[in-house]
Amino acid sequence: QVQLVESGGGLVQAGGSLRLSCAASGRTLSLYAMGWFRQAPGKEREFVAAIRWTTNPYYSDSVKGRFTISRDNAKNTVYLQMNSLKPEDTAVYYCAAGDLARSYYYDSGRWDYWGQGTQVTVSS
């Protein structure tokens, strides 16, 4: 069993930055792929980024070049650095963990564990 707790959300102006953190407990984080999803009101949960080890991150086209995912296995923590934020990035951001292949990263149903979410609001 893995427990995930997100932090770092908040209100920021367009063009600003935020860094989200996801602290894991229960099992060794390094065993899992770690990902970030987001869900805006009235929309489905959408894939943002994922990383299997400490290299080879994978991003959705909507955040590529602006967001950076990283992980510190010694601290059992994964991060999402979000730069050049846009109003359309406003959503609840969720951390996820799973033992899945890269080809399934986009599918929220393939991930095994989820955090409770943290709100990110970008004002125009």
PDB file of C-alpha atoms in Angstrom:
ATOM      1  CA  GLN A   1       0.000   0.000   0.000  1.00  0.00           C
ATOM      2  CA  VAL A   2       1.179   3.507  -0.822  1.00  0.00           C
ATOM      3  CA  GLN A   3      -0.100   6.751   0.661  1.00  0.00           C
ATOM      4  CA  LEU A   4       0.389   9.962  -1.306  1.00  0.00           C
ATOM      5  CA  VAL A   5       0.052  13.503   0.016  1.00  0.00           C
ATOM      6  CA  GLU A   6       0.268  16.511  -2.290  1.00  0.00           C
ATOM      7  CA  SER A   7       1.202  20.045  -1.271  1.00  0.00           C
ATOM      8  CA  GLY A   8       2.221  23.323  -2.857  1.00  0.00           C
ATOM      9  CA  GLY A   9      -0.942  24.382  -4.625  1.00  0.00           C
ATOM     10  CA  GLY A  10      -2.284  27.895  -4.449  1.00  0.00           C
ATOM     11  CA  LEU A  11      -3.262  31.030  -6.321  1.00  0.00           C
ATOM     12  CA  VAL A  12      -0.839  32.563  -8.806  1.00  0.00           C
ATOM     13  CA  GLN A  13      -1.035  35.099 -11.598  1.00  0.00           C
ATOM     14  CA  ALA A  14      -0.645  34.089 -15.216  1.00  0.00           C
ATOM     15  CA  GLY A  15       3.036  33.770 -16.092  1.00  0.00           C
ATOM     16  CA  GLY A  16       3.950  32.806 -12.555  1.00  0.00           C
ATOM     17  CA  SER A  17       5.326  29.590 -11.112  1.00  0.00           C
ATOM     18  CA  LEU A  18       4.430  26.988  -8.517  1.00  0.00           C
ATOM     19  CA  ARG A  19       6.087  23.800  -7.350  1.00  0.00           C
ATOM     20  CA  LEU A  20       3.942  20.894  -6.261  1.00  0.00           C
ATOM     21  CA  SER A  21       5.273  18.140  -4.022  1.00  0.00           C
ATOM     22  CA  CYS A  22       3.981  14.640  -3.455  1.00  0.00           C
ATOM     23  CA  ALA A  23       5.253  12.766  -0.427  1.00  0.00           C
ATOM     24  CA  ALA A  24       4.836   8.997  -0.473  1.00  0.00           C
ATOM     25  CA  SER A  25       4.794   6.573   2.403  1.00  0.00           C
ATOM     26  CA  GLY A  26       4.090   2.928   2.886  1.00  0.00           C
ATOM     27  CA  ARG A  27       6.351   1.387   0.286  1.00  0.00           C
ATOM     28  CA  THR A  28       9.546   2.232  -1.528  1.00  0.00           C
ATOM     29  CA  LEU A  29       8.752   4.934  -4.037  1.00  0.00           C
ATOM     30  CA  SER A  30      11.466   3.802  -6.411  1.00  0.00           C
ATOM     31  CA  LEU A  31       9.414   0.714  -7.270  1.00  0.00           C
ATOM     32  CA  TYR A  32       6.760   2.775  -9.010  1.00  0.00           C
ATOM     33  CA  ALA A  33       6.212   5.126 -11.835  1.00  0.00           C
ATOM     34  CA  MET A  34       5.031   8.465 -10.466  1.00  0.00           C
ATOM     35  CA  GLY A  35       2.693  10.791 -12.254  1.00  0.00           C
ATOM     36  CA  TRP A  36       0.662  13.978 -12.070  1.00  0.00           C
ATOM     37  CA  PHE A  37      -2.860  14.413 -13.357  1.00  0.00           C
ATOM     38  CA  ARG A  38      -5.244  17.352 -13.168  1.00  0.00           C
ATOM     39  CA  GLN A  39      -8.967  17.837 -13.242  1.00  0.00           C
ATOM     40  CA  ALA A  40     -10.746  21.080 -13.976  1.00  0.00           C
ATOM     41  CA  PRO A  41     -14.420  21.608 -13.063  1.00  0.00           C
ATOM     42  CA  GLY A  42     -16.695  19.762 -15.461  1.00  0.00           C
ATOM     43  CA  LYS A  43     -13.809  18.023 -17.206  1.00  0.00           C
ATOM     44  CA  GLU A  44     -12.253  14.583 -17.073  1.00  0.00           C
ATOM     45  CA  ARG A  45      -9.037  13.926 -15.236  1.00  0.00           C
ATOM     46  CA  GLU A  46      -6.173  14.504 -17.639  1.00  0.00           C
ATOM     47  CA  PHE A  47      -2.576  13.307 -17.703  1.00  0.00           C
ATOM     48  CA  VAL A  48       0.098  15.934 -17.061  1.00  0.00           C
ATOM     49  CA  ALA A  49       3.460  14.226 -16.558  1.00  0.00           C
ATOM     50  CA  ALA A  50       5.102  11.020 -15.360  1.00  0.00           C
ATOM     51  CA  ILE A  51       8.526   9.638 -14.563  1.00  0.00           C
ATOM     52  CA  ARG A  52       9.575   6.044 -14.040  1.00  0.00           C
ATOM     53  CA  TRP A  53      13.063   6.363 -12.640  1.00  0.00           C
ATOM     54  CA  THR A  54      14.955   9.620 -12.213  1.00  0.00           C
ATOM     55  CA  THR A  55      15.265  10.113 -15.956  1.00  0.00           C
ATOM     56  CA  ASN A  56      13.025   9.849 -18.994  1.00  0.00           C
ATOM     57  CA  PRO A  57      10.156  12.083 -17.934  1.00  0.00           C
ATOM     58  CA  TYR A  58       7.077  12.152 -20.113  1.00  0.00           C
ATOM     59  CA  TYR A  59       4.729  15.099 -20.605  1.00  0.00           C
ATOM     60  CA  SER A  60       1.443  15.938 -22.192  1.00  0.00           C
ATOM     61  CA  ASP A  61       1.694  18.323 -25.111  1.00  0.00           C
ATOM     62  CA  SER A  62      -0.190  21.009 -23.185  1.00  0.00           C
ATOM     63  CA  VAL A  63       2.547  21.361 -20.549  1.00  0.00           C
ATOM     64  CA  LYS A  64       5.688  20.335 -22.437  1.00  0.00           C
ATOM     65  CA  GLY A  65       8.356  23.009 -22.123  1.00  0.00           C
ATOM     66  CA  ARG A  66       6.644  24.663 -19.139  1.00  0.00           C
ATOM     67  CA  PHE A  67       6.393  21.912 -16.512  1.00  0.00           C
ATOM     68  CA  THR A  68       9.151  19.697 -15.137  1.00  0.00           C
ATOM     69  CA  ILE A  69       8.622  16.489 -13.199  1.00  0.00           C
ATOM     70  CA  SER A  70      11.358  15.151 -10.962  1.00  0.00           C
ATOM     71  CA  ARG A  71      11.717  12.694  -8.134  1.00  0.00           C
ATOM     72  CA  ASP A  72      13.926  12.193  -5.117  1.00  0.00           C
ATOM     73  CA  ASN A  73      13.761   8.522  -4.225  1.00  0.00           C
ATOM     74  CA  ALA A  74      15.764   9.052  -1.035  1.00  0.00           C
ATOM     75  CA  LYS A  75      13.032  11.406   0.186  1.00  0.00           C
ATOM     76  CA  ASN A  76      10.191   9.388  -1.350  1.00  0.00           C
ATOM     77  CA  THR A  77       8.990  12.577  -3.002  1.00  0.00           C
ATOM     78  CA  VAL A  78       8.042  13.594  -6.521  1.00  0.00           C
ATOM     79  CA  TYR A  79       7.826  17.209  -7.672  1.00  0.00           C
ATOM     80  CA  LEU A  80       6.103  19.154 -10.412  1.00  0.00           C
ATOM     81  CA  GLN A  81       7.698  22.492 -11.216  1.00  0.00           C
ATOM     82  CA  MET A  82       5.190  24.588 -13.121  1.00  0.00           C
ATOM     83  CA  ASN A  83       6.406  27.688 -14.961  1.00  0.00           C
ATOM     84  CA  SER A  84       4.703  30.135 -17.316  1.00  0.00           C
ATOM     85  CA  LEU A  85       1.348  29.210 -15.851  1.00  0.00           C
ATOM     86  CA  LYS A  86      -1.803  29.953 -17.810  1.00  0.00           C
ATOM     87  CA  PRO A  87      -5.420  30.327 -16.655  1.00  0.00           C
ATOM     88  CA  GLU A  88      -6.204  27.046 -18.442  1.00  0.00           C
ATOM     89  CA  ASP A  89      -3.825  25.284 -16.034  1.00  0.00           C
ATOM     90  CA  THR A  90      -6.351  25.915 -13.250  1.00  0.00           C
ATOM     91  CA  ALA A  91      -7.391  22.555 -11.812  1.00  0.00           C
ATOM     92  CA  VAL A  92      -7.048  20.181  -8.901  1.00  0.00           C
ATOM     93  CA  TYR A  93      -3.712  18.419  -9.328  1.00  0.00           C
ATOM     94  CA  TYR A  94      -3.373  14.797  -8.269  1.00  0.00           C
ATOM     95  CA  CYS A  95      -0.302  12.709  -7.649  1.00  0.00           C
ATOM     96  CA  ALA A  96      -0.399   9.056  -8.695  1.00  0.00           C
ATOM     97  CA  ALA A  97       1.771   5.969  -8.343  1.00  0.00           C
ATOM     98  CA  GLY A  98       1.664   2.737 -10.270  1.00  0.00           C
ATOM     99  CA  ASP A  99       3.524  -0.164 -11.760  1.00  0.00           C
ATOM    100  CA  LEU A 100       2.700   0.414 -15.399  1.00  0.00           C
ATOM    101  CA  ALA A 101       4.334   0.746 -18.746  1.00  0.00           C
ATOM    102  CA  ARG A 102       4.921   4.107 -20.354  1.00  0.00           C
ATOM    103  CA  SER A 103       2.300   3.410 -22.997  1.00  0.00           C
ATOM    104  CA  TYR A 104      -0.367   3.487 -20.286  1.00  0.00           C
ATOM    105  CA  TYR A 105       0.656   6.746 -18.609  1.00  0.00           C
ATOM    106  CA  TYR A 106      -2.260   8.657 -20.142  1.00  0.00           C
ATOM    107  CA  ASP A 107      -4.841   6.239 -18.752  1.00  0.00           C
ATOM    108  CA  SER A 108      -5.854   7.288 -15.229  1.00  0.00           C
ATOM    109  CA  GLY A 109      -7.453   3.872 -14.707  1.00  0.00           C
ATOM    110  CA  ARG A 110      -4.066   2.178 -14.919  1.00  0.00           C
ATOM    111  CA  TRP A 111      -2.604   3.948 -11.900  1.00  0.00           C
ATOM    112  CA  ASP A 112      -2.811   2.173  -8.558  1.00  0.00           C
ATOM    113  CA  TYR A 113      -2.595   4.898  -5.930  1.00  0.00           C
ATOM    114  CA  TRP A 114      -3.799   8.497  -5.721  1.00  0.00           C
ATOM    115  CA  GLY A 115      -3.357  11.478  -3.469  1.00  0.00           C
ATOM    116  CA  GLN A 116      -6.191  13.692  -2.303  1.00  0.00           C
ATOM    117  CA  GLY A 117      -5.349  16.523  -4.690  1.00  0.00           C
ATOM    118  CA  THR A 118      -4.196  20.114  -4.366  1.00  0.00           C
ATOM    119  CA  GLN A 119      -5.876  23.135  -5.961  1.00  0.00           C
ATOM    120  CA  VAL A 120      -3.978  25.296  -8.431  1.00  0.00           C
ATOM    121  CA  THR A 121      -5.652  28.509  -9.535  1.00  0.00           C
ATOM    122  CA  VAL A 122      -4.108  30.767 -12.174  1.00  0.00           C
ATOM    123  CA  SER A 123      -5.633  34.217 -12.507  1.00  0.00           C
ATOM    124  CA  SER A 124      -5.504  36.205 -15.726  1.00  0.00           C
TER     125      SER A 124
END
